[in-house]
Coordinates of C-alpha atoms in Angstrom, one line a residue:
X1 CA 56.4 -92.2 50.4
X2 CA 53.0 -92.6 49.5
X3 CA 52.3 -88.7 50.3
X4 CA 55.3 -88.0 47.7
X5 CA 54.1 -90.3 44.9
X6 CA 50.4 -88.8 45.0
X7 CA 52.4 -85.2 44.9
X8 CA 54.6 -86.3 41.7
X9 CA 51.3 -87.6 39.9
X10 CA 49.4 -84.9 40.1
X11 CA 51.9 -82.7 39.3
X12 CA 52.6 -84.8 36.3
X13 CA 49.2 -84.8 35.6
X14 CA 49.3 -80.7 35.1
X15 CA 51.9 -81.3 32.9
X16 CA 50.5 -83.5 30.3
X17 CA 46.8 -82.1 30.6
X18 CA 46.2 -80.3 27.4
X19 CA 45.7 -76.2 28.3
X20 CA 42.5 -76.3 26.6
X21 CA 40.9 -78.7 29.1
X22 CA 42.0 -77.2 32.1
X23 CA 40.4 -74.2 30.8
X24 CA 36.7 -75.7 30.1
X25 CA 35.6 -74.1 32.8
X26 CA 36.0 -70.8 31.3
X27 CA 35.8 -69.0 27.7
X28 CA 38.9 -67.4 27.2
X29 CA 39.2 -64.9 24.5
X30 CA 42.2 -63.2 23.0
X31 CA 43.4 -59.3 23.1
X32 CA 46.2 -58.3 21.0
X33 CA 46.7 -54.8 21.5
X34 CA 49.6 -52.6 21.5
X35 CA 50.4 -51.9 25.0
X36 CA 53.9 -50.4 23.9
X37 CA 54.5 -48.1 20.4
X38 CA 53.1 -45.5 18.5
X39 CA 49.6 -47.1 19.2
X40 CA 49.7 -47.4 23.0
X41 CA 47.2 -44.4 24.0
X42 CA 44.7 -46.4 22.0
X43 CA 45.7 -49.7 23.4
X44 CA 45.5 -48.4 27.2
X45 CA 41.7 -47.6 26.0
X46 CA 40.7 -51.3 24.7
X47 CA 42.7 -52.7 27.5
X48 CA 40.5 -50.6 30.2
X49 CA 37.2 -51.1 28.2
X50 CA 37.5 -54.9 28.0
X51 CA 38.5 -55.3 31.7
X52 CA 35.3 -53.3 32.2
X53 CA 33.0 -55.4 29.9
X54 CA 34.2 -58.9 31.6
X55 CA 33.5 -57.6 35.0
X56 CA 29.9 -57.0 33.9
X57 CA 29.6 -60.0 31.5
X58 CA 31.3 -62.5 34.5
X59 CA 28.9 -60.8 37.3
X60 CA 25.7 -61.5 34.6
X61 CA 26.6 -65.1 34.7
X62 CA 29.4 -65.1 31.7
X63 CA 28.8 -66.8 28.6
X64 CA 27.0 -69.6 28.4
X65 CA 27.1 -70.1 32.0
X66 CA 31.1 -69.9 32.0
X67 CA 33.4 -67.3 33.4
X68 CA 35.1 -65.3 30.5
X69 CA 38.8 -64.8 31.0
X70 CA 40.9 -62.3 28.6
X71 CA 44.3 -63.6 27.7
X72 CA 46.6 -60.7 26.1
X73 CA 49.5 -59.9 24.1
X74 CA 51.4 -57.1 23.1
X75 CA 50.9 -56.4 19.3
X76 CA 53.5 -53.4 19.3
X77 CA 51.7 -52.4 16.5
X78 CA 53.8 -54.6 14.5
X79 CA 52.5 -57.4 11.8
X80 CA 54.9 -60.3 12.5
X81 CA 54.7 -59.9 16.2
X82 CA 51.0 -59.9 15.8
X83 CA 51.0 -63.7 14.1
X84 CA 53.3 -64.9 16.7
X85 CA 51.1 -63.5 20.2
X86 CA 47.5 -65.1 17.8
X87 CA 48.9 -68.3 17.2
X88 CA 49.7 -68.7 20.6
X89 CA 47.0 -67.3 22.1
X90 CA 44.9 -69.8 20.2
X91 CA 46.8 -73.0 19.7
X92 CA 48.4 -72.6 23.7
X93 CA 46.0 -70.6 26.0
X94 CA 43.1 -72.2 24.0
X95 CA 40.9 -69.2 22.9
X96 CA 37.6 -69.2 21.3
X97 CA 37.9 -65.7 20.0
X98 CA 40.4 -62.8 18.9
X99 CA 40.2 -59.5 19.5
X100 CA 42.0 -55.9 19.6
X101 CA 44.8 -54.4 17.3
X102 CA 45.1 -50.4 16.4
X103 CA 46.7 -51.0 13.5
X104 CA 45.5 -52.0 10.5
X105 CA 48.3 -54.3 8.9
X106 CA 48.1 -55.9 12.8
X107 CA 44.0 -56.4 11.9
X108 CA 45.3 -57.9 8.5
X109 CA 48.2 -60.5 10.5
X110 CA 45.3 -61.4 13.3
X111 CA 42.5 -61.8 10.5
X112 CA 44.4 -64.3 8.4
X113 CA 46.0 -66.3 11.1
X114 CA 42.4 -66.5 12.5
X115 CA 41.1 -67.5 9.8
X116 CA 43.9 -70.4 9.1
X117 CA 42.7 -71.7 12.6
X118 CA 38.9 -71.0 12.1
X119 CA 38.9 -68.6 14.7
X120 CA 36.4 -65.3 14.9
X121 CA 38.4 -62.0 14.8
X122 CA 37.5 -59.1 15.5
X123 CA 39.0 -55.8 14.4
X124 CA 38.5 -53.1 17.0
X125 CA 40.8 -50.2 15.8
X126 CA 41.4 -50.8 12.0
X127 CA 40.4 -47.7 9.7
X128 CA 42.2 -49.7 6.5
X129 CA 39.5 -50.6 3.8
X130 CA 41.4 -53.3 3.0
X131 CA 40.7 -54.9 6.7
X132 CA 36.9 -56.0 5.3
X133 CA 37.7 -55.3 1.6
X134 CA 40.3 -57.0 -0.2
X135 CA 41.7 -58.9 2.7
X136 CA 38.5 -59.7 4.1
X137 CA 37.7 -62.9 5.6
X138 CA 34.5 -65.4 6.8
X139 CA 36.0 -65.5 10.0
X140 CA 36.9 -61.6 10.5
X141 CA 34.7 -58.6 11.9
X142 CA 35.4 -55.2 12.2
X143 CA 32.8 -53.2 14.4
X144 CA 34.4 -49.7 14.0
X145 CA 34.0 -47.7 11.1
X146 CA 36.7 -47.7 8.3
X147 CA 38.6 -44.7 6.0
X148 CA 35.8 -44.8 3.1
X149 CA 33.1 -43.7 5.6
X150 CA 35.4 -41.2 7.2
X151 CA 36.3 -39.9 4.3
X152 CA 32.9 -39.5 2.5
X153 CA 31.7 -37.0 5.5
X154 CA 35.0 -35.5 5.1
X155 CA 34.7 -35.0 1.6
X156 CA 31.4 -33.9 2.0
X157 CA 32.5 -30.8 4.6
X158 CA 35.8 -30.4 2.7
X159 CA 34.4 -29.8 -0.9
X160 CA 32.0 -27.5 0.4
X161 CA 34.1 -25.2 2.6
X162 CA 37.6 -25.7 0.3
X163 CA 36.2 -25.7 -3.2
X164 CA 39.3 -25.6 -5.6
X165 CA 41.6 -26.0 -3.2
X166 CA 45.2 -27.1 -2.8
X167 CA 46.0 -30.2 -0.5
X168 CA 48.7 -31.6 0.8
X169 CA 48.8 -35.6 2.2
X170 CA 51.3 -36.4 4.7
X171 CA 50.8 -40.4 5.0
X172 CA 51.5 -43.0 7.0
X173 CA 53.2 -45.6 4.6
X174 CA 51.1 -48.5 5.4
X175 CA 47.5 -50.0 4.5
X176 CA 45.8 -47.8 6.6
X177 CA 48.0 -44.6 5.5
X178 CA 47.3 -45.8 1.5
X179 CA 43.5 -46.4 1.8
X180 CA 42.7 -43.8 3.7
X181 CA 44.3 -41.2 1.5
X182 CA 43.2 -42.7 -1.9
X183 CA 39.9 -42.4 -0.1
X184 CA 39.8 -38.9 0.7
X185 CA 41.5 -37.9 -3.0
X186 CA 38.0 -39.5 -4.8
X187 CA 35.8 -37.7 -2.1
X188 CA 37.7 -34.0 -2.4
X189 CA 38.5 -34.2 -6.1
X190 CA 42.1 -34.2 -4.9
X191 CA 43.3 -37.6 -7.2
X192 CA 46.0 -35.5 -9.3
X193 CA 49.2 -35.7 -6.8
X194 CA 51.0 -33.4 -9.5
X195 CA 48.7 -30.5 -7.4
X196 CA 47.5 -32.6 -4.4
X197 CA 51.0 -33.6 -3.5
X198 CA 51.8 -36.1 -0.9
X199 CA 54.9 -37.1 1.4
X200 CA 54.5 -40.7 3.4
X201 CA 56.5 -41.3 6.4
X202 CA 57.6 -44.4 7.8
X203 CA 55.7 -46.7 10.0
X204 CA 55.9 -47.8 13.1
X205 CA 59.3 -46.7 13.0
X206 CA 58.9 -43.0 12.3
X207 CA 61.1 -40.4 14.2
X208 CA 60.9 -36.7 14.9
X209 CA 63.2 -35.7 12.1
X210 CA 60.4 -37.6 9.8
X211 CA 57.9 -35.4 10.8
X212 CA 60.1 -32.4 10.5
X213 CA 61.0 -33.0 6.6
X214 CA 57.3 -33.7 6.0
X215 CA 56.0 -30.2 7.3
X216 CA 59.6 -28.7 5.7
X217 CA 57.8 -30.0 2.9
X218 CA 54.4 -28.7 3.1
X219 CA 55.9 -25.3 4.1
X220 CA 57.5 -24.9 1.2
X221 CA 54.1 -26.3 -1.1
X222 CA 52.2 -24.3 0.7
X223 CA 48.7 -26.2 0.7
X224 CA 45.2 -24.8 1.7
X225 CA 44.6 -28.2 3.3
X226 CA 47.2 -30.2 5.3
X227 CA 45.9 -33.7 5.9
X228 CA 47.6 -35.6 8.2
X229 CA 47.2 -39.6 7.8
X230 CA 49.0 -40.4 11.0
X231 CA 47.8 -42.2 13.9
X232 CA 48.0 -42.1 17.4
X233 CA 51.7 -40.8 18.8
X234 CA 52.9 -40.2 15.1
X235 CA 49.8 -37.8 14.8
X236 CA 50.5 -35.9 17.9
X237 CA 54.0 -35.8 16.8
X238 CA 53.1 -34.3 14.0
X239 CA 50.5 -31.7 15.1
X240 CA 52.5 -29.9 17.5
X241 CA 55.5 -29.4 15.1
X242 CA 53.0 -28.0 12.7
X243 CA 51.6 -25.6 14.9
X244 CA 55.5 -24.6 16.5
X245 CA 56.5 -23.9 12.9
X246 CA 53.1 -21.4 12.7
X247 CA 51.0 -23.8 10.0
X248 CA 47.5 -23.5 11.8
X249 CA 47.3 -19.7 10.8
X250 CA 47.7 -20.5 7.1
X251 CA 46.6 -23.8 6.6
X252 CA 43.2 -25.9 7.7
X253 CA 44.7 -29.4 9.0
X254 CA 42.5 -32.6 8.6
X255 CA 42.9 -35.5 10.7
X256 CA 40.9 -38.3 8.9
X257 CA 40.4 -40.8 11.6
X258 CA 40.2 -38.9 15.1
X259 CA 40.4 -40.1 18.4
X260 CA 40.6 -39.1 22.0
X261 CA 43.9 -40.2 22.8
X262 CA 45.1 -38.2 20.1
X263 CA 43.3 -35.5 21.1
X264 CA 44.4 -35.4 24.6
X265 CA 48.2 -36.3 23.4
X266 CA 47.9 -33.0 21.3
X267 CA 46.7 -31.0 24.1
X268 CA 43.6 -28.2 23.8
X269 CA 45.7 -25.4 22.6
X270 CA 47.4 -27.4 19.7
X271 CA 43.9 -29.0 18.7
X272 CA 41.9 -26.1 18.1
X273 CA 40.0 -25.9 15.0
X274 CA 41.3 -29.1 13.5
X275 CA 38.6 -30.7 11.7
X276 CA 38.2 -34.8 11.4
X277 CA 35.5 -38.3 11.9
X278 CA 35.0 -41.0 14.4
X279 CA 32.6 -43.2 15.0
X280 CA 31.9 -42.3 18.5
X281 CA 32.9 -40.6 21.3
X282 CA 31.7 -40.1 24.9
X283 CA 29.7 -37.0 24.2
X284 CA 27.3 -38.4 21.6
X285 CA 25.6 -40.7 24.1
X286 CA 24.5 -37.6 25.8
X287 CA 24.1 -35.1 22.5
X288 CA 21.2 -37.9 21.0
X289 CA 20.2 -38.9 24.8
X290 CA 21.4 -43.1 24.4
X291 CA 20.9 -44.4 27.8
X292 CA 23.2 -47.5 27.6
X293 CA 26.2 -45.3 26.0
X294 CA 25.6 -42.9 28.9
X295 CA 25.9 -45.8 31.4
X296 CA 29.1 -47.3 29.9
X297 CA 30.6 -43.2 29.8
X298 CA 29.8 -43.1 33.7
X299 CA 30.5 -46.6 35.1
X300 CA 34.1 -46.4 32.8
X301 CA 34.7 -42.8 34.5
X302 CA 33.8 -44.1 37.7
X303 CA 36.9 -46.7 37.8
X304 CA 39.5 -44.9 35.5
X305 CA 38.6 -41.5 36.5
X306 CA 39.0 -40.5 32.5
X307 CA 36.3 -40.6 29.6
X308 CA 36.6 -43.7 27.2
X309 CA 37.2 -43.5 23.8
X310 CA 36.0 -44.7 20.3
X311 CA 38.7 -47.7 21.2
X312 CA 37.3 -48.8 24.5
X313 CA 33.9 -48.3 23.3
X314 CA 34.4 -50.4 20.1
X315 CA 36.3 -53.1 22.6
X316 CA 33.5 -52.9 25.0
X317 CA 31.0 -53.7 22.1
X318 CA 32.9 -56.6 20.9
X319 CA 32.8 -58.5 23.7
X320 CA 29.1 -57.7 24.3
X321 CA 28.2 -58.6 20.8
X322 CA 30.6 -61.9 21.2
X323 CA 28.6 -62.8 24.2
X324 CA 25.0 -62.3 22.0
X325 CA 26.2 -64.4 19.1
X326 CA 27.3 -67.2 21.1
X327 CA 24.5 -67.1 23.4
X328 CA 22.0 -67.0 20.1
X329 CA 23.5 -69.7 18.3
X330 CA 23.9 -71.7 22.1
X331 CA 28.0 -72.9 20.6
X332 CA 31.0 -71.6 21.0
X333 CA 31.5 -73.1 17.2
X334 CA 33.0 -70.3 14.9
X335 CA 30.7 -71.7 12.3
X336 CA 27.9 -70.8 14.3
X337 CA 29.1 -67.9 15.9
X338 CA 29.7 -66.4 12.0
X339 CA 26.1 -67.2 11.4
X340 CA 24.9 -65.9 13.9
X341 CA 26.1 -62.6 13.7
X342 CA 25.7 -62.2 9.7
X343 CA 23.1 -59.6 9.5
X344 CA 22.8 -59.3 13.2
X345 CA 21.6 -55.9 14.4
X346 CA 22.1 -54.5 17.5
X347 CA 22.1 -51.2 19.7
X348 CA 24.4 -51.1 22.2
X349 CA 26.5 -47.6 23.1
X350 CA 24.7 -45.5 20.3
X351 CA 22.0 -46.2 18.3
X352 CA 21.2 -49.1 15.9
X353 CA 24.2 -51.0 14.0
X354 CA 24.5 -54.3 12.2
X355 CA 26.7 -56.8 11.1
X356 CA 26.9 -57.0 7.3
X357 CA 26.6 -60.1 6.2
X358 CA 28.6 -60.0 2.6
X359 CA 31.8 -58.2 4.3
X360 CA 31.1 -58.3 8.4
X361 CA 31.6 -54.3 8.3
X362 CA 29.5 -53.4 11.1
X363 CA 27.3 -50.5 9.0
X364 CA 26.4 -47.7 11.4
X365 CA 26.5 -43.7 12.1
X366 CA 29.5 -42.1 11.3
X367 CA 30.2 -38.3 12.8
X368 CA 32.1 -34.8 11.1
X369 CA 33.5 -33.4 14.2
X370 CA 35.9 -30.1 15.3
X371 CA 38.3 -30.2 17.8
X372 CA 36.7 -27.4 20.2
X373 CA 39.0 -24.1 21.6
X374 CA 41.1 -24.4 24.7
X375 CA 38.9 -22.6 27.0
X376 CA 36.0 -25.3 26.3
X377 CA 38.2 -28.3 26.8
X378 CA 39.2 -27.0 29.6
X379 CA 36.0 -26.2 31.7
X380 CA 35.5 -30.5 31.5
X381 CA 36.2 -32.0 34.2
X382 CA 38.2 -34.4 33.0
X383 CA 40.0 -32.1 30.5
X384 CA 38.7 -34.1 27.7
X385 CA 35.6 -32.4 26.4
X386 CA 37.7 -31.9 23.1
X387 CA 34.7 -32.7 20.2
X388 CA 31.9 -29.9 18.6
X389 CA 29.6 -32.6 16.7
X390 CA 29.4 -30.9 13.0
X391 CA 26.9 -33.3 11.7
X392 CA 26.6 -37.2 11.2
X393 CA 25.6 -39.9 8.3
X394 CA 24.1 -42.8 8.4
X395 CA 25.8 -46.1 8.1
X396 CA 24.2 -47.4 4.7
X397 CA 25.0 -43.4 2.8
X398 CA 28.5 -43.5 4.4
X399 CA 29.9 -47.4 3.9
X400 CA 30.7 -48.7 0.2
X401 CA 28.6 -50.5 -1.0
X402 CA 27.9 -54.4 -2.6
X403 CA 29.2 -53.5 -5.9
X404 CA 31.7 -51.8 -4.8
X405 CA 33.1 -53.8 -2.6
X406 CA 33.2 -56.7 -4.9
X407 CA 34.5 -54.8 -7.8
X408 CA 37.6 -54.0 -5.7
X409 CA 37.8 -57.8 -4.5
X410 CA 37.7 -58.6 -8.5
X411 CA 40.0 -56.0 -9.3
X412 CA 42.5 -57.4 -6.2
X413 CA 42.2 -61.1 -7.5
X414 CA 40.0 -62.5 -4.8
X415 CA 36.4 -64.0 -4.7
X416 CA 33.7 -62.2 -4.6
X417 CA 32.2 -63.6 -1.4
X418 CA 34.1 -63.9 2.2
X419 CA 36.1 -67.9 2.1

């Protein structure tokens, strides 16, 4: 009997023990990410990278002397599922800090629940400008780049090589979709949709037959320039229709906001000659010789037999940069975990970034790249040497700046600093 009773309390003991005390022994941080949906190839690549980063973090002694542990959800790339998996995350599984999303109305969801919970977020794939701009937050970070600084590199290629002429915008109709075209328009002279015309397609829910009466569209328009503001499968989707119905031989096609995955997805053939920006990819550690981007390339090769992307890299980042702040400011506080990384530089898979300290953009080199021809891709190893490096710009020429930033929170009805 006594045996029995000492069984029933402790097991009533794990039941009444708040979650965040039985988890002091470790530092448990939070990736939403969309393991299912449009999103997923992007997702896979976060998921990988962070995994990766812990291993190395946990067998360096963790954070402060603790273990880290990643507790995940499935975004699905959608907004409302997003609050549902963060508030758990934090006020069940007791996390210090969020992370993860591809999506930039997910980024929006995860920023202001963290921020209702004084949490640090950080964005890892959210191109919107809105995600640091007008629905910017103290408690949110974003360490990719975002659609303004793709599209000023863009613009920059675009004006030069397509002076005078005609685009057409096929856009994903959501934050990121809107931004980023409104974006490109002022940096290609494109702003008047009665000659620029566009055609937005639903998201996440689009469908083949979307794509279909978008390029029906454009085929009848007949554009110089065919920029497609899709994302991840909808991209892919789209790209391989357009070159099935023949629109590569008349028409230059733009991706604003490349990546890997979506690379691969369209395959080498399809991808040829399509022009777009990133932030970084596994071949720029090697092009500009950055030791510790050419170690995170091999050792992530080495266990997933595949190159990482911008989205592992920028997840692998995070958690590094986490670590540094809360190691610098010796808390796990958010308060001091924000301070600390306010106008924090740092050099970590490229060369040197920092963390803005009137919007938490993470300001650094930004990259015009083509999508190379089959034959190329194809002598890789992996299959996924898909990038020609056009040129690059620095971080404080390519992001927008203090005026800027707070004319558009003015204009939006916010404050002009971060709450």
């Amino acid at each position: 009997m006594k045996q029995l009773a000492r069984i029933l309390t402790a097991v009533f003991l794990l039941l009444v023990i708040p979650v965040a005390l039985l988890a002091q022994g470790t530092v448990k941080v939070g990736l939403n990410y969309p393991k299912t949906g449009p999103y997923a190839a992007e997702g896979l690549d976060q998921w990988r990278a962070a995994e990766l980063a812990v291993e190395e973090i946990n067998a360096a002694g963790g954070i402060l002397g603790k273990p880290v542990e990643i507790v995940w959800r499935d975004s699905q790339s959608k907004p409302e599922v997003t609050v549902v998996n963060v508030s758990e995350m934090i006020d069940k599984d007791g996390v210090k800090m969020v992370f993860g999303g591809a999506s930039s109305a997910v980024a929006v969801a995860a920023g202001k629940v963290c921020d209702e919970k004084k949490t640090p977020f950080f964005a890892t794939l959210s191109y919107s400008t809105a995600t640091t701009g007008t629905e910017g937050r103290w408690t949110t970070f974003r360490e990719c780049y975002d659609s303004w600084m793709a599209a000023k590199i863009l613009g920059a290629n675009l004006k030069k090589n397509f002076p005078g002429k005609k685009y057409l915008y096929i856009t994903a109709d959501y934050t990121w979709g809107w931004t980023t075209e409104a974006s490109l328009r002022q940096f290609t002279d494109t702003k008047d949709e009665t000659i620029h015309k566009k055609f937005k397609t639903p998201f996440p829910t689009a469908a083949t037959e979307d794509f279909r009466k978008a390029l029906g569209f454009a085929k009848m328009v007949k554009p110089d320039v065919l920029v497609l503001v899709l994302f991840g499968n909808d991209m892919v989707e789209a790209i391989r229709l357009a070159t099935s119905m023949g629109m590569k031989e008349t028409m230059q096609i733009v991706v604003p906001n490349m990546t890997l995955a979506m690379a691969e997805g369209g395959g080498p053939k399809v991808m040829e000659g399509v022009i777009g920006a990133l932030p970084w990819d596994w071949s720029i550690p090697y092009k500009y010789n950055y030791t510790r981007g050419k170690s995170f390339v091999e050792k992530f090769a080495a266990k997933y037999n595949r190159y990482p992307s911008t989205s592992g890299a920028s997840a692998y980042t995070i958690l590094y940069e986490y670590k540094s702040a809360v190691e610098r400011a010796n808390s796990l506080e958010t308060a001091a975990v924000v301070k600390a990384l306010e106008g924090h530089e740092y050099t970590l898979l490229k060369d040197k970034q920092y963390w803005r300290g009137f919007d938490h953009q993470s300001v650094q080199s930004i990259y015009l790249v083509k999508c190379k021809p089959e034959v190329e891709v194809l002598k890789d190893k992996y299959k996924l040497d898909y990038f020609e490096i056009l040129s690059s710009m620095p971080g404080e020429e390519a992001a927008v700046s203090m005026a800027e930033w707070k004319s558009e929170r003015k204009a939006a009805g916010k404050s002009e600093t971060l709450q």
